[in-house]
């Protein structure tokens, strides 16, 4: 992977991490179109690069992380399901990360759900983080586990999970951002540990590529978060649903027509 490829993937990551369109799915698609070979470092990059985008949450919502100790308890409880399933299913998740077809199908299914989610959960009664109880946090965490399937979208799954528990669209989105912080720190640590336990070593050039990618993802994500929250408050999820469906169907058509989109 060279710096141009890293820049493109980081740009894709920063733009899509907090949108309900699947950042991992889009990176898999972008990697396939660029012909990036799937090797241990590429798999590491697609996970670690998300940490750069997630760090933008700490900057934009800095004060929220010093509000109360209960805030951390809620995040920890919501994080537990992903930690358990991520540990148990890590090998299977790695296999799915190589499949654009899995991404395409997930995009379509998730898109259909987003077309109706505003109507299904239109009576929100919780608009402040302090109103979220531990049971609600756990249920949102269970929804996050769906995002282990590439193309589902971590933010999309947790936002829908939050809205199903009567959170407002804005609060559901923000809680999704907050929950991403421990989740991606853990995912990055796990991926790095696996990488070294398998006998791999990050070269100085690869380290530079990782650092560069994280910086780009961080900057782009800062802009994406602000734009997403503003748009979401006014317009809801339909545009994201249609986008997912169109992209997913195009991918399925390309794959069925014999196009080589599998990462090689």
CSV table of C-alpha atoms in Angstrom, one decimal:
chain,number,residue,atom,x,y,z
A,1,UNK,CA,0.0,0.0,0.0
A,2,UNK,CA,1.4,3.4,-1.0
A,3,UNK,CA,0.6,6.8,0.4
A,4,UNK,CA,-1.9,7.7,-2.4
A,5,UNK,CA,-3.9,4.5,-1.7
A,6,UNK,CA,-3.7,5.3,2.1
A,7,UNK,CA,-4.9,8.8,1.4
A,8,UNK,CA,-7.9,7.6,-0.6
A,9,UNK,CA,-8.8,5.0,2.0
A,10,UNK,CA,-8.4,7.5,4.9
A,11,UNK,CA,-10.6,10.0,3.0
A,12,UNK,CA,-13.3,7.3,2.5
A,13,UNK,CA,-13.0,6.4,6.2
A,14,UNK,CA,-13.2,9.9,7.5
A,15,UNK,CA,-16.2,10.7,5.3
A,16,UNK,CA,-18.2,7.5,6.1
A,17,UNK,CA,-17.2,6.5,9.7
A,18,UNK,CA,-20.1,8.4,11.3
A,19,UNK,CA,-22.6,8.1,8.5
A,20,UNK,CA,-24.9,5.0,8.4
A,21,UNK,CA,-23.4,3.7,5.2
A,22,UNK,CA,-20.5,1.5,6.6
A,23,UNK,CA,-17.0,2.9,6.5
A,24,UNK,CA,-15.5,-0.6,6.5
A,25,UNK,CA,-17.7,-1.6,3.6
A,26,UNK,CA,-16.6,1.4,1.6
A,27,UNK,CA,-12.9,0.8,2.4
A,28,UNK,CA,-13.3,-2.8,1.2
A,29,UNK,CA,-15.0,-1.6,-2.0
A,30,UNK,CA,-12.3,1.1,-2.5
A,31,UNK,CA,-9.5,-1.4,-1.9
A,32,UNK,CA,-11.1,-3.8,-4.4
A,33,UNK,CA,-11.3,-1.2,-7.1
A,34,UNK,CA,-7.7,0.0,-6.5
A,35,UNK,CA,-6.5,-3.6,-6.6
A,36,UNK,CA,-4.9,-3.5,-3.2
A,37,UNK,CA,-3.7,-7.0,-2.3
A,38,UNK,CA,-5.2,-8.3,1.0
A,39,UNK,CA,-2.3,-9.0,3.3
A,40,UNK,CA,-2.0,-8.7,7.1
A,41,UNK,CA,-1.0,-5.1,6.9
A,42,UNK,CA,-4.0,-4.1,4.7
A,43,UNK,CA,-6.3,-5.8,7.1
A,44,UNK,CA,-4.6,-4.0,10.0
A,45,UNK,CA,-4.9,-0.7,8.2
A,46,UNK,CA,-8.6,-1.0,7.6
A,47,UNK,CA,-9.2,-1.3,11.4
A,48,UNK,CA,-6.5,1.0,12.8
A,49,UNK,CA,-7.4,3.8,10.4
A,50,UNK,CA,-10.8,4.0,12.1
A,51,UNK,CA,-9.2,5.1,15.3
A,52,UNK,CA,-8.0,8.3,13.7
A,53,UNK,CA,-11.6,9.2,12.7
A,54,UNK,CA,-12.9,8.2,16.2
A,55,UNK,CA,-10.4,10.5,17.9
A,56,UNK,CA,-12.3,13.4,16.3
A,57,UNK,CA,-15.1,12.7,18.7
A,58,UNK,CA,-12.8,13.3,21.7
A,59,UNK,CA,-12.0,16.7,20.3
A,60,UNK,CA,-15.5,17.8,19.3
A,61,UNK,CA,-17.2,16.5,22.4
A,62,UNK,CA,-14.3,17.0,24.8
A,63,UNK,CA,-16.5,18.4,27.6
A,64,UNK,CA,-19.0,15.5,27.5
A,65,UNK,CA,-16.2,13.1,28.5
A,66,UNK,CA,-15.8,15.0,31.8
A,67,UNK,CA,-19.4,15.4,32.7
A,68,UNK,CA,-20.0,12.5,35.1
A,69,UNK,CA,-18.7,9.0,36.0
A,70,UNK,CA,-22.1,7.5,35.0
A,71,UNK,CA,-21.3,8.4,31.4
A,72,UNK,CA,-18.4,6.0,31.5
A,73,UNK,CA,-20.4,3.3,33.1
A,74,UNK,CA,-23.0,3.5,30.3
A,75,UNK,CA,-20.3,3.4,27.6
A,76,UNK,CA,-18.7,0.4,29.3
A,77,UNK,CA,-22.0,-1.5,29.6
A,78,UNK,CA,-22.8,-0.7,25.9
A,79,UNK,CA,-19.3,-1.8,24.9
A,80,UNK,CA,-19.4,-5.3,26.6
A,81,UNK,CA,-21.4,-7.1,23.9
A,82,UNK,CA,-19.1,-6.0,21.1
A,83,UNK,CA,-16.0,-7.0,23.2
A,84,UNK,CA,-17.4,-10.5,23.8
A,85,UNK,CA,-18.6,-11.2,20.2
A,86,UNK,CA,-15.5,-9.5,18.7
A,87,UNK,CA,-13.3,-11.8,20.7
A,88,UNK,CA,-15.2,-15.0,19.8
A,89,UNK,CA,-15.8,-14.2,16.1
A,90,UNK,CA,-12.5,-12.4,15.2
A,91,UNK,CA,-11.4,-15.0,12.7
A,92,UNK,CA,-14.8,-15.1,10.9
A,93,UNK,CA,-14.9,-11.3,10.8
A,94,UNK,CA,-11.5,-11.3,9.1
A,95,UNK,CA,-12.9,-13.7,6.4
A,96,UNK,CA,-15.9,-11.5,5.8
A,97,UNK,CA,-13.6,-8.4,5.5
A,98,UNK,CA,-12.4,-9.9,2.1
A,99,UNK,CA,-15.9,-10.1,0.5
A,100,UNK,CA,-17.4,-7.2,-1.5
A,101,UNK,CA,-20.5,-9.4,-2.0
A,102,UNK,CA,-21.1,-9.5,1.7
A,103,UNK,CA,-20.8,-5.7,1.8
A,104,UNK,CA,-23.1,-5.3,-1.2
A,105,UNK,CA,-25.9,-7.4,0.3
A,106,UNK,CA,-25.5,-5.7,3.7
A,107,UNK,CA,-25.7,-2.3,2.1
A,108,UNK,CA,-29.0,-3.1,0.4
A,109,UNK,CA,-30.7,-4.6,3.5
A,110,UNK,CA,-29.5,-1.8,5.7
A,111,UNK,CA,-30.7,0.7,3.1
A,112,UNK,CA,-34.2,-0.7,3.1
A,113,UNK,CA,-34.3,-0.4,6.9
A,114,UNK,CA,-33.1,3.2,6.8
A,115,UNK,CA,-36.0,4.1,4.5
A,116,UNK,CA,-38.5,3.3,7.2
A,117,UNK,CA,-36.6,3.9,10.5
A,118,UNK,CA,-37.8,7.5,10.9
A,119,UNK,CA,-41.4,6.3,10.7
A,120,UNK,CA,-40.9,3.3,12.9
A,121,UNK,CA,-39.4,5.3,15.7
A,122,UNK,CA,-41.0,8.7,15.5
A,123,UNK,CA,-42.0,9.1,19.2
A,124,UNK,CA,-38.7,9.8,20.9
A,125,UNK,CA,-39.0,10.6,24.6
A,126,UNK,CA,-35.3,10.7,25.5
A,127,UNK,CA,-33.2,13.7,24.4
A,128,UNK,CA,-30.5,14.0,27.0
A,129,UNK,CA,-27.7,11.6,27.7
A,130,UNK,CA,-28.4,11.6,31.5
A,131,UNK,CA,-31.8,10.0,30.7
A,132,UNK,CA,-30.2,6.9,29.2
A,133,UNK,CA,-30.2,4.1,31.8
A,134,UNK,CA,-27.9,1.1,31.9
A,135,UNK,CA,-30.5,-1.3,30.4
A,136,UNK,CA,-30.9,1.0,27.4
A,137,UNK,CA,-27.1,1.3,27.0
A,138,UNK,CA,-26.8,-2.5,27.0
A,139,UNK,CA,-29.5,-2.9,24.3
A,140,UNK,CA,-27.7,-0.3,22.1
A,141,UNK,CA,-24.5,-2.2,22.6
A,142,UNK,CA,-26.2,-5.4,21.3
A,143,UNK,CA,-27.3,-3.5,18.2
A,144,UNK,CA,-23.6,-2.5,17.7
A,145,UNK,CA,-22.7,-6.2,17.3
A,146,UNK,CA,-24.6,-6.3,14.0
A,147,UNK,CA,-21.8,-4.1,12.6
A,148,UNK,CA,-19.4,-6.9,12.8
A,149,UNK,CA,-20.9,-7.9,9.4
A,150,UNK,CA,-19.1,-5.7,6.8
A,151,UNK,CA,-21.5,-3.3,5.2
A,152,UNK,CA,-23.9,-3.1,8.1
A,153,UNK,CA,-22.4,0.2,9.5
A,154,UNK,CA,-21.5,0.5,13.2
A,155,UNK,CA,-23.0,4.0,13.4
A,156,UNK,CA,-26.1,2.9,11.5
A,157,UNK,CA,-26.7,-0.1,13.8
A,158,UNK,CA,-26.2,1.8,17.0
A,159,UNK,CA,-28.3,4.8,15.9
A,160,UNK,CA,-31.2,2.6,14.9
A,161,UNK,CA,-30.6,0.7,18.2
A,162,UNK,CA,-30.8,4.0,20.1
A,163,UNK,CA,-33.9,5.2,18.3
A,164,UNK,CA,-35.6,1.8,19.0
A,165,UNK,CA,-35.1,2.7,22.7
A,166,UNK,CA,-36.8,6.1,22.3
A,167,UNK,CA,-33.7,8.2,21.9
A,168,UNK,CA,-34.0,11.3,19.7
A,169,UNK,CA,-32.2,11.1,16.3
A,170,UNK,CA,-29.6,13.6,17.6
A,171,UNK,CA,-28.9,11.8,20.9
A,172,UNK,CA,-28.9,8.4,19.2
A,173,UNK,CA,-26.2,9.7,16.8
A,174,UNK,CA,-24.2,11.3,19.5
A,175,UNK,CA,-24.3,8.2,21.7
A,176,UNK,CA,-23.2,6.2,18.7
A,177,UNK,CA,-20.2,8.5,18.4
A,178,UNK,CA,-19.3,8.2,22.1
A,179,UNK,CA,-19.6,4.4,22.0
A,180,UNK,CA,-17.3,4.3,19.1
A,181,UNK,CA,-14.4,5.5,21.2
A,182,UNK,CA,-13.9,2.5,23.5
A,183,UNK,CA,-15.0,0.1,20.7
A,184,UNK,CA,-12.4,1.3,18.3
A,185,UNK,CA,-9.7,1.6,20.9
A,186,UNK,CA,-10.3,-2.1,21.8
A,187,UNK,CA,-10.6,-3.2,18.2
A,188,UNK,CA,-7.3,-1.5,17.3
A,189,UNK,CA,-5.5,-3.0,20.3
A,190,UNK,CA,-6.8,-6.5,19.5
A,191,UNK,CA,-5.8,-6.1,15.8
A,192,UNK,CA,-2.3,-5.0,16.7
A,193,UNK,CA,-1.9,-7.8,19.2
A,194,UNK,CA,-3.1,-10.4,16.6
A,195,UNK,CA,-0.8,-8.9,14.0
A,196,UNK,CA,2.3,-9.3,16.2
A,197,UNK,CA,1.3,-12.7,17.6
A,198,UNK,CA,1.1,-13.9,14.0
A,199,UNK,CA,4.7,-13.0,13.6
A,200,UNK,CA,4.3,-9.9,11.6
A,201,UNK,CA,6.3,-6.7,12.1
A,202,UNK,CA,5.3,-3.1,11.0
A,203,UNK,CA,8.1,-1.7,8.9
A,204,UNK,CA,9.1,2.0,9.1
A,205,UNK,CA,7.3,2.7,5.8
A,206,UNK,CA,4.1,1.0,7.0
A,207,UNK,CA,4.2,2.9,10.2
A,208,UNK,CA,4.4,6.2,8.2
A,209,UNK,CA,1.5,5.0,6.1
A,210,UNK,CA,-0.6,4.2,9.2
A,211,UNK,CA,0.2,7.6,10.8
A,212,UNK,CA,-0.5,9.5,7.6
A,213,UNK,CA,-3.8,7.7,7.2
A,214,UNK,CA,-4.9,8.3,10.7
A,215,UNK,CA,-4.2,12.0,10.4
A,216,UNK,CA,-6.2,12.3,7.2
A,217,UNK,CA,-9.1,10.3,8.6
A,218,UNK,CA,-9.1,12.5,11.8
A,219,UNK,CA,-9.3,15.8,9.9
A,220,UNK,CA,-12.0,14.6,7.4
A,221,UNK,CA,-14.1,13.1,10.2
A,222,UNK,CA,-14.1,16.3,12.1
A,223,UNK,CA,-15.9,18.0,9.2
A,224,UNK,CA,-18.1,15.0,8.5
A,225,UNK,CA,-19.5,14.8,12.1
A,226,UNK,CA,-20.6,18.5,12.1
A,227,UNK,CA,-22.3,18.1,8.7
A,228,UNK,CA,-24.0,14.9,9.5
A,229,UNK,CA,-25.6,16.1,12.8
A,230,UNK,CA,-26.9,19.2,11.1
A,231,UNK,CA,-28.4,17.2,8.2
A,232,UNK,CA,-29.8,14.5,10.3
A,233,UNK,CA,-31.8,16.9,12.5
A,234,UNK,CA,-33.5,18.4,9.5
A,235,UNK,CA,-33.9,15.5,7.0
A,236,UNK,CA,-33.6,12.1,8.7
A,237,UNK,CA,-32.2,8.9,7.1
A,238,UNK,CA,-33.9,8.4,3.8
A,239,UNK,CA,-31.1,9.7,1.6
A,240,UNK,CA,-28.7,7.4,3.3
A,241,UNK,CA,-31.1,4.5,2.7
A,242,UNK,CA,-31.4,5.2,-1.0
A,243,UNK,CA,-27.6,5.7,-1.3
A,244,UNK,CA,-27.0,2.3,0.3
A,245,UNK,CA,-29.5,0.6,-1.9
A,246,UNK,CA,-28.1,2.1,-5.1
A,247,UNK,CA,-24.5,1.4,-4.3
A,248,UNK,CA,-25.3,-2.2,-3.1
A,249,UNK,CA,-27.3,-3.0,-6.2
A,250,UNK,CA,-24.6,-1.7,-8.5
A,251,UNK,CA,-22.0,-3.8,-6.7
A,252,UNK,CA,-24.2,-6.9,-6.9
A,253,UNK,CA,-24.7,-6.3,-10.7
A,254,UNK,CA,-21.0,-5.9,-11.2
A,255,UNK,CA,-20.2,-9.1,-9.3
A,256,UNK,CA,-22.9,-11.1,-11.1
A,257,UNK,CA,-21.6,-9.8,-14.4
A,258,UNK,CA,-18.2,-11.4,-13.7
A,259,UNK,CA,-16.3,-8.3,-12.6
A,260,UNK,CA,-13.4,-9.1,-10.4
A,261,UNK,CA,-14.1,-7.1,-7.3
A,262,UNK,CA,-12.9,-9.7,-4.8
A,263,UNK,CA,-9.8,-8.3,-3.0
A,264,UNK,CA,-6.9,-10.4,-4.3
